[in-house]
PDB file of C-alpha atoms and ligand atoms in Angstrom:
ATOM      1  CA  UNK F  12      -8.802 -12.052  43.272  1.00 75.00           C
ATOM      2  CA  UNK F  13      -9.379 -10.630  39.792  1.00 94.00           C
ATOM      3  CA  UNK F  14      -5.859 -11.868  38.008  1.00 96.00           C
ATOM      4  CA  UNK F  15      -4.970  -8.744  35.365  1.00 98.00           C
ATOM      5  CA  UNK F  16      -5.319  -9.652  31.598  1.00 98.00           C
ATOM      6  CA  UNK F  17      -3.569  -7.467  29.127  1.00 98.00           C
ATOM      7  CA  UNK F  18      -5.037  -8.260  25.742  1.00 98.00           C
ATOM      8  CA  UNK F  19      -3.326  -6.483  22.845  1.00 98.00           C
ATOM      9  CA  UNK F  20      -5.913  -5.094  19.806  1.00 98.00           C
ATOM     10  CA  UNK F  21      -3.490  -4.850  16.755  1.00 98.00           C
ATOM     11  CA  UNK F  22      -6.540  -3.120  14.757  1.00 98.00           C
ATOM     12  CA  UNK F  23      -5.318  -3.531  10.629  1.00 98.00           C
ATOM     13  CA  UNK F  24      -1.835  -3.770  11.216  1.00 98.00           C
ATOM     14  CA  UNK F  25       1.082  -5.935  10.651  1.00 98.00           C
ATOM     15  CA  UNK F  26       1.811  -8.450   7.810  1.00 98.00           C
ATOM     16  CA  UNK F  27       3.545 -12.271   8.424  1.00 98.00           C
ATOM     17  CA  UNK F  28       6.889 -10.463   8.631  1.00 98.00           C
ATOM     18  CA  UNK F  29       6.791  -8.047  10.769  1.00 98.00           C
ATOM     19  CA  UNK F  30       3.947 -10.074  13.021  1.00 98.00           C
ATOM     20  CA  UNK F  31       6.714 -12.842  13.405  1.00 98.00           C
ATOM     21  CA  UNK F  32       9.161 -10.257  14.588  1.00 98.00           C
ATOM     22  CA  UNK F  33       6.545  -8.765  17.373  1.00 98.00           C
ATOM     23  CA  UNK F  34       5.307 -12.054  18.611  1.00 98.00           C
ATOM     24  CA  UNK F  35       8.789 -13.542  19.230  1.00 98.00           C
ATOM     25  CA  UNK F  36       9.880 -10.460  20.919  1.00 98.00           C
ATOM     26  CA  UNK F  37       6.742 -10.705  23.157  1.00 98.00           C
ATOM     27  CA  UNK F  38       7.470 -14.272  23.439  1.00 98.00           C
ATOM     28  CA  UNK F  39      10.940 -13.747  24.752  1.00 97.00           C
ATOM     29  CA  UNK F  40       9.997 -11.304  27.266  1.00 95.00           C
ATOM     30  CA  UNK F  41       6.773 -13.336  28.785  1.00 95.00           C
ATOM     31  CA  UNK F  42       8.384 -15.090  31.191  1.00 92.00           C
ATOM     32  CA  UNK F  43       9.032 -11.309  33.327  1.00 89.00           C
ATOM     33  CA  UNK F  44       5.125 -11.135  33.207  1.00 95.00           C
ATOM     34  CA  UNK F  45       4.409 -12.601  36.849  1.00 92.00           C
ATOM     35  CA  UNK F  46       1.057 -11.516  38.118  1.00 94.00           C
ATOM     36  CA  UNK F  47      -0.730 -10.926  34.196  1.00 97.00           C
ATOM     37  CA  UNK F  48      -2.864 -13.288  31.585  1.00 97.00           C
ATOM     38  CA  UNK F  49      -2.143 -11.728  28.093  1.00 98.00           C
ATOM     39  CA  UNK F  50      -3.579 -11.928  25.012  1.00 98.00           C
ATOM     40  CA  UNK F  51      -3.480 -10.546  21.458  1.00 98.00           C
ATOM     41  CA  UNK F  52      -6.228 -10.440  19.570  1.00 99.00           C
ATOM     42  CA  UNK F  53      -4.794 -10.565  15.292  1.00 98.00           C
ATOM     43  CA  UNK F  54      -6.364  -9.664  12.506  1.00 98.00           C
ATOM     44  CA  UNK F  55      -8.200 -12.606  11.223  1.00 98.00           C
ATOM     45  CA  UNK F  56      -5.846 -13.972   8.269  1.00 98.00           C
ATOM     46  CA  UNK F  57      -3.522 -14.213  10.613  1.00 98.00           C
ATOM     47  CA  UNK F  58      -4.688 -16.381  13.684  1.00 98.00           C
ATOM     48  CA  UNK F  59      -3.508 -19.677  12.683  1.00 98.00           C
ATOM     49  CA  UNK F  60       0.381 -17.964  12.162  1.00 98.00           C
ATOM     50  CA  UNK F  61      -0.115 -15.998  15.912  1.00 98.00           C
ATOM     51  CA  UNK F  62      -1.825 -18.854  17.726  1.00 98.00           C
ATOM     52  CA  UNK F  63       1.007 -21.167  16.618  1.00 98.00           C
ATOM     53  CA  UNK F  64       3.794 -18.805  17.794  1.00 97.00           C
ATOM     54  CA  UNK F  65       2.496 -17.971  21.278  1.00 97.00           C
ATOM     55  CA  UNK F  66       1.737 -22.119  21.638  1.00 94.00           C
ATOM     56  CA  UNK F  67       2.553 -23.010  25.164  1.00 90.00           C
ATOM     57  CA  UNK F  68       2.982 -19.974  26.301  1.00 94.00           C
ATOM     58  CA  UNK F  69       0.947 -17.828  28.580  1.00 92.00           C
ATOM     59  CA  UNK F  70      -0.546 -15.976  25.818  1.00 97.00           C
ATOM     60  CA  UNK F  71      -3.733 -16.853  24.769  1.00 98.00           C
ATOM     61  CA  UNK F  72      -4.991 -15.271  20.981  1.00 98.00           C
ATOM     62  CA  UNK F  73      -8.148 -13.836  20.320  1.00 98.00           C
ATOM     63  CA  UNK F  74     -10.070 -11.518  17.314  1.00 98.00           C
ATOM     64  CA  UNK F  75     -11.183  -8.440  16.907  1.00 98.00           C
ATOM     65  CA  UNK F  76     -14.813  -9.002  15.990  1.00 98.00           C
ATOM     66  CA  UNK F  77     -17.627 -11.723  15.219  1.00 98.00           C
ATOM     67  CA  UNK F  78     -20.453 -12.561  12.860  1.00 98.00           C
ATOM     68  CA  UNK F  79     -23.466 -12.466  14.767  1.00 98.00           C
ATOM     69  CA  UNK F  80     -24.811 -15.348  12.794  1.00 98.00           C
ATOM     70  CA  UNK F  81     -23.556 -19.247  13.533  1.00 98.00           C
ATOM     71  CA  UNK F  82     -22.949 -20.479   9.841  1.00 98.00           C
ATOM     72  CA  UNK F  83     -24.407 -19.959   5.921  1.00 98.00           C
ATOM     73  CA  UNK F  84     -24.497 -17.532   3.390  1.00 98.00           C
ATOM     74  CA  UNK F  85     -22.906 -14.141   4.724  1.00 98.00           C
ATOM     75  CA  UNK F  86     -20.282 -12.838   2.628  1.00 98.00           C
ATOM     76  CA  UNK F  87     -17.332 -11.631   4.161  1.00 98.00           C
ATOM     77  CA  UNK F  88     -17.961 -12.749   7.887  1.00 98.00           C
ATOM     78  CA  UNK F  89     -16.217 -14.864  10.212  1.00 98.00           C
ATOM     79  CA  UNK F  90     -17.863 -17.341  12.545  1.00 98.00           C
ATOM     80  CA  UNK F  91     -17.211 -17.995  16.016  1.00 98.00           C
ATOM     81  CA  UNK F  92     -16.500 -21.483  15.430  1.00 98.00           C
ATOM     82  CA  UNK F  93     -14.162 -20.478  12.756  1.00 98.00           C
ATOM     83  CA  UNK F  94     -12.293 -18.883  15.271  1.00 98.00           C
ATOM     84  CA  UNK F  95     -11.852 -21.766  18.459  1.00 98.00           C
ATOM     85  CA  UNK F  96     -11.070 -23.477  15.130  1.00 98.00           C
ATOM     86  CA  UNK F  97      -7.945 -20.668  15.012  1.00 98.00           C
ATOM     87  CA  UNK F  98      -7.250 -21.333  18.655  1.00 98.00           C
ATOM     88  CA  UNK F  99      -8.696 -18.259  19.925  1.00 98.00           C
ATOM     89  CA  UNK F 100      -9.855 -17.899  23.680  1.00 98.00           C
ATOM     90  CA  UNK F 101     -11.079 -14.692  23.500  1.00 98.00           C
ATOM     91  CA  UNK F 102     -13.143 -12.429  20.659  1.00 98.00           C
ATOM     92  CA  UNK F 103     -13.584  -8.190  21.551  1.00 98.00           C
ATOM     93  CA  UNK F 104     -17.017  -7.240  20.713  1.00 98.00           C
ATOM     94  CA  UNK F 105     -18.656  -3.947  19.677  1.00 98.00           C
ATOM     95  CA  UNK F 106     -15.421  -1.887  20.059  1.00 98.00           C
ATOM     96  CA  UNK F 107     -16.050   1.911  19.307  1.00 97.00           C
ATOM     97  CA  UNK F 108     -14.284   1.261  15.752  1.00 97.00           C
ATOM     98  CA  UNK F 109     -16.927  -1.076  14.843  1.00 98.00           C
ATOM     99  CA  UNK F 110     -19.975   0.724  16.329  1.00 97.00           C
ATOM    100  CA  UNK F 111     -18.573   4.075  14.510  1.00 96.00           C
ATOM    101  CA  UNK F 112     -17.483   2.792  11.466  1.00 97.00           C
ATOM    102  CA  UNK F 113     -19.429  -0.218  10.890  1.00 97.00           C
ATOM    103  CA  UNK F 114     -22.958   0.832  12.424  1.00 97.00           C
ATOM    104  CA  UNK F 115     -22.700  -1.779  14.850  1.00 98.00           C
ATOM    105  CA  UNK F 116     -26.188  -0.780  17.209  1.00 98.00           C
ATOM    106  CA  UNK F 117     -26.386  -1.511  21.182  1.00 98.00           C
ATOM    107  CA  UNK F 118     -28.538  -4.549  20.219  1.00 98.00           C
ATOM    108  CA  UNK F 119     -26.377  -6.273  17.753  1.00 98.00           C
ATOM    109  CA  UNK F 120     -23.156  -5.912  20.047  1.00 98.00           C
ATOM    110  CA  UNK F 121     -25.167  -7.994  22.514  1.00 98.00           C
ATOM    111  CA  UNK F 122     -26.397 -10.404  20.025  1.00 98.00           C
ATOM    112  CA  UNK F 123     -22.447 -11.051  18.769  1.00 98.00           C
ATOM    113  CA  UNK F 124     -21.137 -10.985  22.673  1.00 98.00           C
ATOM    114  CA  UNK F 125     -24.088 -13.990  23.050  1.00 98.00           C
ATOM    115  CA  UNK F 126     -23.514 -15.726  19.999  1.00 98.00           C
ATOM    116  CA  UNK F 127     -19.470 -15.458  21.315  1.00 98.00           C
ATOM    117  CA  UNK F 128     -20.159 -16.719  24.574  1.00 98.00           C
ATOM    118  CA  UNK F 129     -22.876 -19.472  23.449  1.00 98.00           C
ATOM    119  CA  UNK F 130     -20.419 -20.851  20.723  1.00 98.00           C
ATOM    120  CA  UNK F 131     -17.214 -20.806  23.787  1.00 98.00           C
ATOM    121  CA  UNK F 132     -15.618 -17.889  23.756  1.00 98.00           C
ATOM    122  CA  UNK F 133     -14.891 -15.231  25.876  1.00 98.00           C
ATOM    123  CA  UNK F 134     -16.553 -11.858  24.397  1.00 98.00           C
ATOM    124  CA  UNK F 135     -14.306  -8.679  25.839  1.00 98.00           C
ATOM    125  CA  UNK F 136     -17.307  -6.091  25.537  1.00 98.00           C
ATOM    126  CA  UNK F 137     -16.526  -2.778  24.683  1.00 98.00           C
ATOM    127  CA  UNK F 138     -18.145   0.541  26.769  1.00 98.00           C
ATOM    128  CA  UNK F 139     -17.265   3.984  25.999  1.00 98.00           C
ATOM    129  CA  UNK F 140     -18.559   7.276  25.530  1.00 97.00           C
ATOM    130  CA  UNK F 141     -17.519  10.229  23.473  1.00 96.00           C
ATOM    131  CA  UNK F 142     -15.825  13.298  23.932  1.00 95.00           C
ATOM    132  CA  UNK F 143     -19.310  14.741  23.195  1.00 95.00           C
ATOM    133  CA  UNK F 144     -21.535  12.823  25.555  1.00 97.00           C
ATOM    134  CA  UNK F 145     -18.800  13.013  28.404  1.00 96.00           C
ATOM    135  CA  UNK F 146     -18.358  16.779  27.967  1.00 94.00           C
ATOM    136  CA  UNK F 147     -22.535  17.245  28.361  1.00 96.00           C
ATOM    137  CA  UNK F 148     -22.428  14.928  31.165  1.00 97.00           C
ATOM    138  CA  UNK F 149     -23.970  11.682  30.213  1.00 97.00           C
ATOM    139  CA  UNK F 150     -21.022   9.263  30.853  1.00 98.00           C
ATOM    140  CA  UNK F 151     -23.356   7.107  33.289  1.00 98.00           C
ATOM    141  CA  UNK F 152     -26.407   7.113  30.798  1.00 98.00           C
ATOM    142  CA  UNK F 153     -24.173   6.089  28.001  1.00 98.00           C
ATOM    143  CA  UNK F 154     -22.372   3.256  29.208  1.00 98.00           C
ATOM    144  CA  UNK F 155     -25.897   2.494  31.204  1.00 98.00           C
ATOM    145  CA  UNK F 156     -27.459   1.983  27.564  1.00 98.00           C
ATOM    146  CA  UNK F 157     -25.187  -0.382  26.148  1.00 98.00           C
ATOM    147  CA  UNK F 158     -24.307  -2.224  29.421  1.00 98.00           C
ATOM    148  CA  UNK F 159     -28.305  -2.410  29.837  1.00 98.00           C
ATOM    149  CA  UNK F 160     -28.140  -3.891  25.989  1.00 98.00           C
ATOM    150  CA  UNK F 161     -26.098  -6.258  26.858  1.00 98.00           C
ATOM    151  CA  UNK F 162     -27.673  -7.968  30.319  1.00 97.00           C
ATOM    152  CA  UNK F 163     -31.076  -7.891  28.244  1.00 98.00           C
ATOM    153  CA  UNK F 164     -29.845 -10.397  25.717  1.00 98.00           C
ATOM    154  CA  UNK F 165     -26.921 -12.470  27.173  1.00 97.00           C
ATOM    155  CA  UNK F 166     -28.313 -12.347  31.216  1.00 96.00           C
ATOM    156  CA  UNK F 167     -26.086 -11.924  34.579  1.00 95.00           C
ATOM    157  CA  UNK F 168     -24.635 -16.315  34.059  1.00 95.00           C
ATOM    158  CA  UNK F 169     -22.852 -15.128  30.667  1.00 96.00           C
ATOM    159  CA  UNK F 170     -21.722 -11.637  31.745  1.00 97.00           C
ATOM    160  CA  UNK F 171     -20.272 -12.682  34.726  1.00 96.00           C
ATOM    161  CA  UNK F 172     -18.154 -15.516  32.382  1.00 96.00           C
ATOM    162  CA  UNK F 173     -17.217 -12.591  29.946  1.00 98.00           C
ATOM    163  CA  UNK F 174     -14.872  -9.463  30.519  1.00 98.00           C
ATOM    164  CA  UNK F 175     -16.114  -5.846  29.903  1.00 98.00           C
ATOM    165  CA  UNK F 176     -13.534  -3.429  28.721  1.00 98.00           C
ATOM    166  CA  UNK F 177     -14.749   0.454  29.768  1.00 98.00           C
ATOM    167  CA  UNK F 178     -12.628   2.663  26.040  1.00 97.00           C
ATOM    168  CA  UNK F 179     -13.722   6.173  26.191  1.00 97.00           C
ATOM    169  CA  UNK F 180     -13.670   7.030  22.606  1.00 95.00           C
ATOM    170  CA  UNK F 181     -11.565  10.073  23.203  1.00 95.00           C
ATOM    171  CA  UNK F 182      -9.058   8.224  24.637  1.00 93.00           C
ATOM    172  CA  UNK F 183      -8.418   5.845  21.724  1.00 92.00           C
ATOM    173  CA  UNK F 184      -5.562   6.346  19.639  1.00 88.00           C
ATOM    174  CA  UNK F 185      -5.134   9.850  20.961  1.00 90.00           C
ATOM    175  CA  UNK F 186      -2.589  10.019  23.356  1.00 86.00           C
ATOM    176  CA  UNK F 187      -5.312  11.246  25.738  1.00 86.00           C
ATOM    177  CA  UNK F 188      -5.813   8.405  28.713  1.00 86.00           C
ATOM    178  CA  UNK F 189      -8.118   8.682  30.861  1.00 90.00           C
ATOM    179  CA  UNK F 190      -7.351   9.992  34.977  1.00 95.00           C
ATOM    180  CA  UNK F 191      -6.350   6.815  36.882  1.00 96.00           C
ATOM    181  CA  UNK F 192      -9.477   8.554  38.813  1.00 97.00           C
ATOM    182  CA  UNK F 193     -11.934   9.323  36.151  1.00 97.00           C
ATOM    183  CA  UNK F 194     -11.131   5.945  34.832  1.00 97.00           C
ATOM    184  CA  UNK F 195     -12.129   4.157  38.247  1.00 98.00           C
ATOM    185  CA  UNK F 196     -15.182   6.432  38.537  1.00 98.00           C
ATOM    186  CA  UNK F 197     -16.635   4.335  35.731  1.00 98.00           C
ATOM    187  CA  UNK F 198     -15.223   1.585  36.070  1.00 98.00           C
ATOM    188  CA  UNK F 199     -17.232   1.214  39.747  1.00 98.00           C
ATOM    189  CA  UNK F 200     -20.088   2.488  38.105  1.00 98.00           C
ATOM    190  CA  UNK F 201     -20.195  -0.418  35.637  1.00 98.00           C
ATOM    191  CA  UNK F 202     -19.449  -2.690  38.610  1.00 98.00           C
ATOM    192  CA  UNK F 203     -22.372  -1.142  40.378  1.00 97.00           C
ATOM    193  CA  UNK F 204     -24.689  -2.573  37.812  1.00 97.00           C
ATOM    194  CA  UNK F 205     -23.372  -6.307  37.469  1.00 96.00           C
ATOM    195  CA  UNK F 206     -25.641  -7.129  40.302  1.00 90.00           C
ATOM    196  CA  UNK F 207     -24.383 -10.686  42.095  1.00 91.00           C
ATOM    197  CA  UNK F 208     -21.786 -11.595  39.936  1.00 91.00           C
ATOM    198  CA  UNK F 209     -20.097  -8.027  39.518  1.00 96.00           C
ATOM    199  CA  UNK F 210     -16.569  -9.069  41.790  1.00 96.00           C
ATOM    200  CA  UNK F 211     -16.306 -11.786  38.994  1.00 94.00           C
ATOM    201  CA  UNK F 212     -16.159  -9.541  36.531  1.00 97.00           C
ATOM    202  CA  UNK F 213     -12.970  -8.654  34.492  1.00 98.00           C
ATOM    203  CA  UNK F 214     -13.417  -5.035  33.486  1.00 98.00           C
ATOM    204  CA  UNK F 215     -10.482  -3.574  31.407  1.00 98.00           C
ATOM    205  CA  UNK F 216      -9.453   0.032  30.795  1.00 98.00           C
ATOM    206  CA  UNK F 217      -9.065   0.865  27.146  1.00 97.00           C
ATOM    207  CA  UNK F 218      -7.393   4.341  25.419  1.00 96.00           C
ATOM    208  CA  UNK F 219      -3.451   5.250  25.526  1.00 94.00           C
ATOM    209  CA  UNK F 220      -2.151   2.682  27.872  1.00 96.00           C
ATOM    210  CA  UNK F 221       1.299   2.559  27.622  1.00 96.00           C
ATOM    211  CA  UNK F 222       3.924   0.950  29.709  1.00 97.00           C
ATOM    212  CA  UNK F 223       4.436   5.116  32.072  1.00 97.00           C
ATOM    213  CA  UNK F 224       0.429   4.687  32.496  1.00 96.00           C
ATOM    214  CA  UNK F 225      -0.278   0.947  33.437  1.00 98.00           C
ATOM    215  CA  UNK F 226       0.809   0.855  37.172  1.00 98.00           C
ATOM    216  CA  UNK F 227      -1.102   3.830  38.574  1.00 97.00           C
ATOM    217  CA  UNK F 228      -4.810   2.842  36.418  1.00 97.00           C
ATOM    218  CA  UNK F 229      -3.939  -1.320  37.294  1.00 98.00           C
ATOM    219  CA  UNK F 230      -4.059  -0.161  41.454  1.00 97.00           C
ATOM    220  CA  UNK F 231      -7.429   1.189  40.714  1.00 98.00           C
ATOM    221  CA  UNK F 232      -9.496  -1.065  42.749  1.00 97.00           C
ATOM    222  CA  UNK F 233     -12.055  -1.960  39.869  1.00 98.00           C
ATOM    223  CA  UNK F 234      -9.333  -1.966  36.718  1.00 98.00           C
ATOM    224  CA  UNK F 235      -8.441  -5.216  36.118  1.00 98.00           C
ATOM    225  CA  UNK F 236      -5.726  -4.705  33.239  1.00 98.00           C
ATOM    226  CA  UNK F 237      -6.148  -3.079  29.908  1.00 98.00           C
ATOM    227  CA  UNK F 238      -6.944  -3.471  26.089  1.00 98.00           C
ATOM    228  CA  UNK F 239      -4.432  -2.093  24.331  1.00 98.00           C
ATOM    229  CA  UNK F 240      -4.019  -1.114  20.938  1.00 98.00           C
ATOM    230  CA  UNK F 241      -0.947   1.307  19.819  1.00 97.00           C
ATOM    231  CA  UNK F 242       1.473  -0.019  22.477  1.00 98.00           C
ATOM    232  CA  UNK F 243       0.407  -3.310  21.320  1.00 98.00           C
ATOM    233  CA  UNK F 244       2.340  -3.065  17.969  1.00 98.00           C
ATOM    234  CA  UNK F 245       5.704  -2.733  20.217  1.00 98.00           C
ATOM    235  CA  UNK F 246       7.118  -5.904  22.376  1.00 98.00           C
ATOM    236  CA  UNK F 247       8.703  -3.990  24.805  1.00 97.00           C
ATOM    237  CA  UNK F 248       5.729  -1.845  25.381  1.00 98.00           C
ATOM    238  CA  UNK F 249       3.632  -4.546  25.541  1.00 98.00           C
ATOM    239  CA  UNK F 250       5.346  -6.630  28.246  1.00 98.00           C
ATOM    240  CA  UNK F 251       5.750  -3.434  29.803  1.00 97.00           C
ATOM    241  CA  UNK F 252       2.268  -3.019  30.577  1.00 98.00           C
ATOM    242  CA  UNK F 253       1.584  -6.596  31.574  1.00 98.00           C
ATOM    243  CA  UNK F 254       4.320  -6.652  34.301  1.00 97.00           C
ATOM    244  CA  UNK F 255       2.434  -3.397  35.894  1.00 97.00           C
ATOM    245  CA  UNK F 256      -0.093  -6.138  36.834  1.00 94.00           C
TER     246      UNK F 256
HETATM  247  P1  PGA Y   4      -4.873   2.826  21.857  1.00 63.61           P
HETATM  248  O1  PGA Y   4      -6.426   2.082  21.534  1.00 63.61           O
HETATM  249  O2  PGA Y   4      -4.450   1.882  23.155  1.00 63.61           O
HETATM  250  O3  PGA Y   4      -4.212   2.636  20.625  1.00 63.61           O
HETATM  251  O4  PGA Y   4      -5.561   4.100  22.319  1.00 63.61           O
HETATM  252  C1  PGA Y   4      -7.025   1.263  22.265  1.00 63.61           C
HETATM  253  C2  PGA Y   4      -8.319   0.370  21.552  1.00 63.61           C
HETATM  254  O5  PGA Y   4      -8.803   1.052  20.729  1.00 63.61           O
HETATM  255  O6  PGA Y   4      -8.102  -0.759  22.164  1.00 63.61           O
END
């Protein structure tokens, strides 16, 4: 049985002061969440603060990216071992904003996921199609290619211990959520491609998830939780989503 996982992706938002309030709000309500695990993926510079604030709670910490390199002369990069040093359990890999604004290819995403996994982090590997790709009937082709790259580089054993997030690009930050049926169709497709370990892998949905639509998404057979952007910046909303798990 896969346990629901609700992950907040703060993106490039927050400040020391605002984060302290937000995490305190989440921690104070975390006791109301019985059926889901929670994680917060904060900007790199705040990871240690957030990790200290959620210590001894049922909330884990993750990063929003990781370097493909292990160490060395890579100015500005953050390695997997540094993330472990800051108490990270998860690393979001290949978010569509990294693919779109930082030119991350399917191959680089797959290599980053392997680096994260081998270092001891749990990669949250993001897949998703654009509106144009959906409207031209390319959803399974695009998702299939993104997933295939990860499968060839990581192998089935590593993917079985990772998390996948399906995030249709047209639903991210737009208020347009995929319908539960649209999301389930793609989640079912992804699971059908995962082979013998398919039932072990948690597949999260992301794209305008809020407390008002979480329960109907989580009711779908192959939706195992959510990757939450905007709504994760509000403690009540984030807890409301996790409580629907
Ligand atoms: P959103 O973002 O919830 O604001 O749509 C989701 C994400 O980008 O992970």
